[in-house]
CSV table of C-alpha atoms in Angstrom, one decimal:
chain,number,residue,atom,x,y,z
A,980,MET,CA,122.3,120.7,102.9
A,981,THR,CA,119.6,120.6,106.6
A,982,ASN,CA,121.4,117.9,109.0
A,983,ASN,CA,118.1,116.6,110.6
A,984,VAL,CA,118.0,113.4,107.7
A,985,ALA,CA,119.0,110.2,108.7
A,986,PRO,CA,122.6,109.8,107.4
A,987,SER,CA,121.2,106.6,105.4
A,988,SER,CA,119.7,109.3,103.2
A,989,VAL,CA,120.7,110.2,99.6
A,990,ASP,CA,120.7,112.9,97.8
A,991,ALA,CA,117.7,112.4,95.6
A,992,VAL,CA,115.3,109.7,94.8
A,993,VAL,CA,114.3,110.0,91.3
A,994,ILE,CA,110.6,107.9,91.1
A,995,GLY,CA,110.5,106.5,87.2
A,996,GLY,CA,113.2,105.4,85.2
A,997,SER,CA,112.3,106.1,81.5
A,998,PHE,CA,114.1,109.0,79.8
A,999,ALA,CA,113.2,112.0,82.0
A,1000,GLY,CA,114.0,110.5,84.9
A,1001,MET,CA,117.8,109.2,83.9
A,1002,SER,CA,118.3,113.0,82.9
A,1003,ALA,CA,117.4,114.6,86.0
A,1004,ALA,CA,119.7,111.6,87.5
A,1005,LEU,CA,123.1,111.6,84.7
A,1006,GLN,CA,122.8,115.4,86.1
A,1007,LEU,CA,123.1,114.6,89.7
A,1008,ALA,CA,125.4,111.4,88.9
A,1009,ARG,CA,127.7,114.2,87.3
A,1010,ALA,CA,128.2,116.8,90.2
A,1011,CYS,CA,129.0,114.0,92.1
A,1012,ARG,CA,125.7,112.7,94.1
A,1013,SER,CA,124.0,110.0,95.1
A,1014,VAL,CA,121.6,109.4,93.6
A,1015,VAL,CA,118.6,105.9,93.7
A,1016,ILE,CA,116.3,105.2,90.5
A,1017,ILE,CA,112.9,103.4,91.3
A,1018,ASP,CA,111.5,102.0,88.6
A,1019,HIS,CA,108.8,99.4,88.0
A,1020,ASP,CA,109.5,99.0,83.9
A,1021,GLN,CA,106.7,100.3,82.6
A,1022,PRO,CA,107.0,103.4,80.0
A,1023,ARG,CA,104.3,104.8,78.1
A,1024,ASN,CA,106.1,104.4,74.7
A,1025,ARG,CA,106.8,100.5,75.9
A,1026,THR,CA,104.1,99.8,73.0
A,1027,ALA,CA,105.9,101.5,69.8
A,1028,SER,CA,108.2,100.1,67.9
A,1029,LEU,CA,110.2,103.2,66.6
A,1030,ALA,CA,110.6,106.9,68.1
A,1031,HIS,CA,110.9,110.1,65.5
A,1032,GLY,CA,111.7,113.5,66.1
A,1033,CYS,CA,114.1,113.4,68.5
A,1034,LEU,CA,117.3,114.5,67.6
A,1035,GLY,CA,120.6,112.4,67.0
A,1036,TRP,CA,117.6,109.3,68.0
A,1037,ASP,CA,115.7,109.6,64.7
A,1038,GLY,CA,114.0,106.2,63.8
A,1039,CYS,CA,115.3,104.4,66.6
A,1040,SER,CA,113.9,101.5,69.0
A,1041,PRO,CA,112.7,103.5,72.2
A,1042,ARG,CA,113.3,100.4,74.0
A,1043,ASP,CA,117.0,100.3,73.3
A,1044,LEU,CA,117.0,104.4,73.7
A,1045,LEU,CA,116.6,103.2,77.3
A,1046,GLN,CA,118.4,100.4,77.8
A,1047,THR,CA,121.2,102.6,76.2
A,1048,ALA,CA,120.6,105.1,78.4
A,1049,ARG,CA,120.5,103.0,81.8
A,1050,ARG,CA,123.5,101.5,80.9
A,1051,GLN,CA,125.7,104.5,81.2
A,1052,LEU,CA,124.5,105.9,83.8
A,1053,GLU,CA,124.5,103.5,86.3
A,1054,ALA,CA,128.4,103.4,85.2
A,1055,TYR,CA,128.3,106.6,87.8
A,1056,SER,CA,129.9,104.6,90.7
A,1057,ARG,CA,126.9,107.0,92.8
A,1058,VAL,CA,124.1,105.4,90.9
A,1059,ARG,CA,121.8,102.9,92.2
A,1060,TRP,CA,118.9,101.1,90.6
A,1061,ILE,CA,115.9,99.8,92.4
A,1062,THR,CA,113.3,98.0,90.3
A,1063,ASP,CA,110.0,98.2,92.0
A,1064,GLU,CA,106.6,100.4,92.0
A,1065,ALA,CA,107.1,103.8,94.6
A,1066,SER,CA,104.0,103.9,96.2
A,1067,GLY,CA,103.7,106.3,98.0
A,1068,ALA,CA,105.9,108.9,100.2
A,1069,GLN,CA,106.4,111.4,103.0
A,1070,GLY,CA,109.0,114.2,104.5
A,1071,SER,CA,110.1,117.6,103.2
A,1072,ALA,CA,113.1,119.7,102.3
A,1073,GLY,CA,114.0,120.0,106.1
A,1074,ARG,CA,113.7,117.0,107.7
A,1075,GLY,CA,114.2,114.8,104.3
A,1076,PHE,CA,111.8,112.3,102.5
A,1077,GLN,CA,111.2,109.3,102.7
A,1078,VAL,CA,109.4,107.2,99.5
A,1079,ILE,CA,107.7,104.0,100.2
A,1080,CYS,CA,107.9,101.0,97.4
A,1081,ALA,CA,104.8,98.3,96.9
A,1082,SER,CA,107.2,95.2,97.9
A,1083,GLY,CA,107.8,97.5,101.7
A,1084,ARG,CA,111.4,99.0,100.7
A,1085,VAL,CA,112.3,103.2,102.1
A,1086,VAL,CA,114.5,104.4,100.7
A,1087,SER,CA,115.4,108.1,102.4
A,1088,ALA,CA,116.6,110.6,100.8
A,1089,TYR,CA,117.2,114.9,100.6
A,1090,ARG,CA,115.2,115.9,97.8
A,1091,LEU,CA,112.6,114.1,95.5
A,1092,ILE,CA,112.1,114.1,91.4
A,1093,LEU,CA,108.9,112.5,90.4
A,1094,ALA,CA,109.6,111.3,86.9
A,1095,HIS,CA,106.4,109.0,86.0
A,1096,GLY,CA,105.1,109.4,84.0
A,1097,VAL,CA,101.2,109.0,83.2
A,1098,VAL,CA,98.9,106.9,82.4
A,1099,ASP,CA,96.7,107.1,78.8
A,1100,GLN,CA,92.6,105.5,79.6
A,1101,LEU,CA,91.6,104.3,76.3
A,1102,PRO,CA,87.5,104.7,75.4
A,1103,ASP,CA,86.7,101.3,75.5
A,1104,ILE,CA,86.4,100.2,71.6
A,1105,PRO,CA,87.6,97.3,70.6
A,1106,GLY,CA,91.2,96.9,68.5
A,1107,LEU,CA,91.5,100.1,70.0
A,1108,ILE,CA,94.6,98.7,72.9
A,1109,GLU,CA,95.6,96.3,70.9
A,1110,ARG,CA,97.1,99.0,68.4
A,1111,TRP,CA,98.1,101.0,70.4
A,1112,GLY,CA,101.6,102.4,68.9
A,1113,LYS,CA,101.0,101.3,65.8
A,1114,GLY,CA,98.1,102.1,64.1
A,1115,VAL,CA,96.0,103.5,66.1
A,1116,LEU,CA,98.5,107.4,67.7
A,1117,HIS,CA,97.8,110.1,69.6
A,1118,CYS,CA,101.2,113.0,68.5
A,1119,PRO,CA,101.6,113.5,64.4
A,1120,TYR,CA,105.1,114.8,65.3
A,1121,CYS,CA,106.4,111.9,66.3
A,1122,HIS,CA,104.5,108.9,64.0
A,1123,GLY,CA,102.9,111.9,61.7
A,1124,TYR,CA,105.8,111.6,58.7
A,1125,GLU,CA,106.0,107.6,58.5
A,1126,ILE,CA,101.9,108.0,57.0
A,1127,CYS,CA,102.4,111.6,55.0
A,1128,GLY,CA,99.1,111.7,52.0
A,1129,GLY,CA,97.2,109.0,53.7
A,1130,SER,CA,93.7,109.2,54.8
A,1131,LEU,CA,94.4,109.8,58.6
A,1132,GLY,CA,90.4,109.5,60.8
A,1133,LEU,CA,90.6,111.8,64.3
A,1134,LEU,CA,88.1,110.0,66.7
A,1135,VAL,CA,86.9,112.7,69.1
A,1136,ALA,CA,84.9,112.6,72.4
A,1137,PRO,CA,82.5,115.0,73.2
A,1138,ASP,CA,84.6,117.8,74.3
A,1139,ASP,CA,86.6,117.7,71.9
A,1140,ASP,CA,88.0,120.7,70.6
A,1141,ALA,CA,87.4,118.7,67.5
A,1142,LEU,CA,88.2,121.7,64.6
A,1143,ALA,CA,91.6,122.6,66.3
A,1144,HIS,CA,92.5,119.1,66.0
A,1145,VAL,CA,91.8,118.3,62.7
A,1146,ARG,CA,93.4,121.2,61.4
A,1147,THR,CA,96.9,120.1,62.9
A,1148,LEU,CA,96.2,117.1,61.8
A,1149,GLN,CA,95.7,118.2,58.1
A,1150,GLN,CA,99.2,118.9,57.3
A,1151,TRP,CA,100.2,115.6,57.4
A,1152,GLY,CA,97.2,113.9,55.2
A,1153,HIS,CA,93.1,113.7,54.7
A,1154,VAL,CA,91.0,114.2,57.9
A,1155,THR,CA,88.0,112.3,58.2
A,1156,VAL,CA,86.2,112.5,61.7
A,1157,PHE,CA,84.6,110.0,63.7
A,1158,HIS,CA,82.6,110.2,66.8
A,1159,ARG,CA,80.9,107.0,69.3
A,1160,GLY,CA,77.5,107.9,69.2
A,1161,ASP,CA,77.6,110.2,72.1
A,1162,ARG,CA,76.9,113.3,69.9
A,1163,THR,CA,73.3,115.3,69.2
A,1164,GLU,CA,72.1,115.8,66.1
A,1165,GLU,CA,72.5,119.2,66.8
A,1166,ALA,CA,76.2,118.9,67.6
A,1167,LEU,CA,76.7,116.2,64.7
A,1168,GLY,CA,75.6,119.3,62.6
A,1169,LEU,CA,77.7,122.2,64.0
A,1170,LEU,CA,80.6,119.7,63.3
A,1171,GLU,CA,79.9,119.1,59.8
A,1172,LYS,CA,79.9,122.4,58.6
A,1173,GLY,CA,82.6,123.6,60.5
A,1174,LEU,CA,84.7,120.6,59.3
A,1175,SER,CA,83.6,121.0,55.5
A,1176,GLY,CA,84.7,124.9,55.9
A,1177,ILE,CA,87.9,123.8,56.8
A,1178,GLY,CA,88.3,120.5,54.1
A,1179,ALA,CA,87.5,117.5,56.3
A,1180,SER,CA,84.5,115.5,56.3
A,1181,LEU,CA,82.8,113.7,59.1
A,1182,GLU,CA,81.3,110.7,59.4
A,1183,ARG,CA,78.4,110.3,60.8
A,1184,SER,CA,77.9,106.7,62.0
A,1185,PRO,CA,79.5,105.2,65.2
A,1186,LEU,CA,82.4,104.1,64.6
A,1187,LEU,CA,82.3,99.9,66.4
A,1188,SER,CA,85.6,99.1,66.5
A,1189,VAL,CA,89.3,98.9,65.0
A,1190,SER,CA,90.7,95.9,63.3
A,1191,SER,CA,93.4,95.5,60.4
A,1192,ASP,CA,96.3,98.3,60.9
A,1193,ALA,CA,93.8,101.0,61.7
A,1194,THR,CA,90.1,100.5,60.1
A,1195,ALA,CA,87.1,102.3,61.0
A,1196,ASP,CA,84.4,99.6,61.8
A,1197,LEU,CA,81.0,100.8,61.4
A,1198,ALA,CA,77.8,101.2,63.3
A,1199,ASP,CA,76.2,101.3,59.6
A,1200,GLY,CA,77.9,97.7,58.2
A,1201,ARG,CA,80.6,100.0,56.4
A,1202,ARG,CA,84.2,100.5,57.2
A,1203,SER,CA,87.2,103.0,55.9
A,1204,VAL,CA,90.2,101.7,55.6
A,1205,LEU,CA,93.0,104.2,56.9
A,1206,ARG,CA,96.8,104.7,57.3
A,1207,ALA,CA,96.1,106.1,60.6
A,1208,LEU,CA,93.1,107.0,63.7
A,1209,PHE,CA,94.0,109.4,65.9
A,1210,LEU,CA,92.5,110.5,69.4
A,1211,HIS,CA,93.8,112.0,72.5
A,1212,PRO,CA,93.6,110.0,75.6
A,1213,GLU,CA,92.3,111.3,78.5
A,1214,THR,CA,95.8,111.0,80.7
A,1215,THR,CA,96.2,110.7,84.5
A,1216,LEU,CA,99.3,110.6,86.4
A,1217,SER,CA,100.7,107.1,87.3
A,1218,SER,CA,101.3,107.6,90.4
A,1219,PRO,CA,99.0,109.2,94.0
A,1220,ILE,CA,102.4,110.6,95.2
A,1221,ALA,CA,102.5,114.5,94.1
A,1222,HIS,CA,98.8,114.3,95.5
A,1223,GLN,CA,100.3,113.0,99.0
A,1224,LEU,CA,102.9,115.2,98.9
A,1225,GLY,CA,100.5,118.3,98.4
A,1226,CYS,CA,101.9,119.3,95.0
A,1227,ARG,CA,99.6,121.8,93.2
A,1228,THR,CA,98.3,120.5,90.1
A,1229,GLU,CA,97.6,122.1,86.8
A,1230,SER,CA,93.5,121.6,85.5
A,1231,ALA,CA,95.0,119.5,83.0
A,1232,GLY,CA,96.3,116.8,85.6
A,1233,CYS,CA,99.8,117.6,85.2
A,1234,ILE,CA,102.3,118.5,88.8
A,1235,SER,CA,102.5,122.5,88.4
A,1236,THR,CA,106.5,123.3,88.4
A,1237,ASP,CA,107.8,127.0,88.0
A,1238,SER,CA,110.1,127.6,85.7
A,1239,ALA,CA,113.5,125.4,87.5
A,1240,LYS,CA,110.9,122.2,87.8
A,1241,GLN,CA,109.9,122.3,90.8
A,1242,THR,CA,107.0,121.7,93.0
A,1243,THR,CA,104.8,123.8,94.8
A,1244,VAL,CA,106.6,121.2,97.3
A,1245,GLU,CA,109.6,123.1,97.8
A,1246,GLY,CA,112.4,119.3,97.8
A,1247,VAL,CA,110.0,118.0,95.1
A,1248,PHE,CA,110.8,118.0,91.3
A,1249,ALA,CA,108.7,117.0,88.2
A,1250,CYS,CA,110.3,116.8,84.7
A,1251,GLY,CA,108.7,114.6,81.7
A,1252,ASP,CA,105.1,113.3,80.8
A,1253,ALA,CA,103.6,113.7,84.2
A,1254,ALA,CA,104.9,117.9,84.4
A,1255,ARG,CA,103.9,118.7,80.9
A,1256,PHE,CA,101.5,116.0,78.9
A,1257,ALA,CA,103.7,116.3,76.6
A,1258,GLY,CA,104.9,112.8,75.3
A,1259,ASN,CA,107.5,113.6,73.5
A,1260,ILE,CA,111.4,112.4,74.1
A,1261,ALA,CA,113.1,114.9,73.3
A,1262,LEU,CA,111.7,117.2,75.9
A,1263,ALA,CA,111.6,114.6,78.7
A,1264,ILE,CA,115.1,114.9,78.9
A,1265,GLY,CA,115.0,118.6,78.4
A,1266,GLU,CA,112.7,118.5,80.9
A,1267,GLY,CA,114.6,115.7,83.5
A,1268,ALA,CA,118.3,117.7,82.5
A,1269,LEU,CA,116.3,120.6,84.5
A,1270,ALA,CA,115.1,119.0,87.7
A,1271,GLY,CA,118.0,117.9,88.2
A,1272,VAL,CA,120.0,120.4,87.7
A,1273,ALA,CA,117.4,122.3,89.5
A,1274,ALA,CA,118.2,119.6,92.4
A,1275,HIS,CA,121.5,120.0,92.6
A,1276,ARG,CA,121.1,123.8,92.9
A,1277,SER,CA,118.4,123.0,95.8
A,1278,LEU,CA,121.5,121.2,97.6
A,1279,LEU,CA,123.5,123.9,97.8
A,1280,GLY,CA,121.2,126.6,98.9
A,1281,LEU,CA,120.8,128.3,95.3
A,1282,LEU,CA,117.9,128.1,94.0
A,1283,GLU,CA,116.3,130.8,94.2
């Protein structure tokens, strides 16, 4: 460990207090290290009433899971929770890191873990935001079992690999593809031909809005009642800190890490949705544990 960092520094600051961030902090706390978690209570799955696919917690409320995890984590004497938004960071592994909060508070640390997650940018279609995480979904592995066997919709953008998405979704029901009127007639014809070859359908009339639980309201006045409408939102990092520190990002936008979850900047680790656009609680917890252990090994000078 370096000796030229401010004596008030903690061992690690974790930015983001959802599943990945708390999992990382837990490993450090159990290694008897001081940890500060900075979180402003905006978990990605806050609109979902139930969480599925996480062994031991299948069908539980994600909010209840987070509250239980926080209560367990704060029982460790060297863990401190700050309800604030981390708006900036600077420093290095040699000099230490300083995290600046929206309130003006500054927290110094030897190591930094980015677990702040991402923001989903939904298409500008009336009814989507109100139903996000309910009748409008993004992950069939999280929600598909409960709607299995029904009529499913898939809203595609011009650059989406629609056939690949449909092949995945077909496991859970018959799929009809919808569009926003942003594809040419030629493109629609090619898409329709490809979909017919795999047993799926194309709705040629553009989707204008979503009503009821998941009803597609079409431009020609018709309505298509669905069990659920799936889409792949544009996803961006919820914080500029990785870019401020010079961490490299992947073409998809997530933060690049090695197998130990260390970014391209020494002493800075990333986990959860910010480092893997997967949106899965089990993956987030596992990646957080990796990042926490790696940060501890880095503090000991043992990380290769």
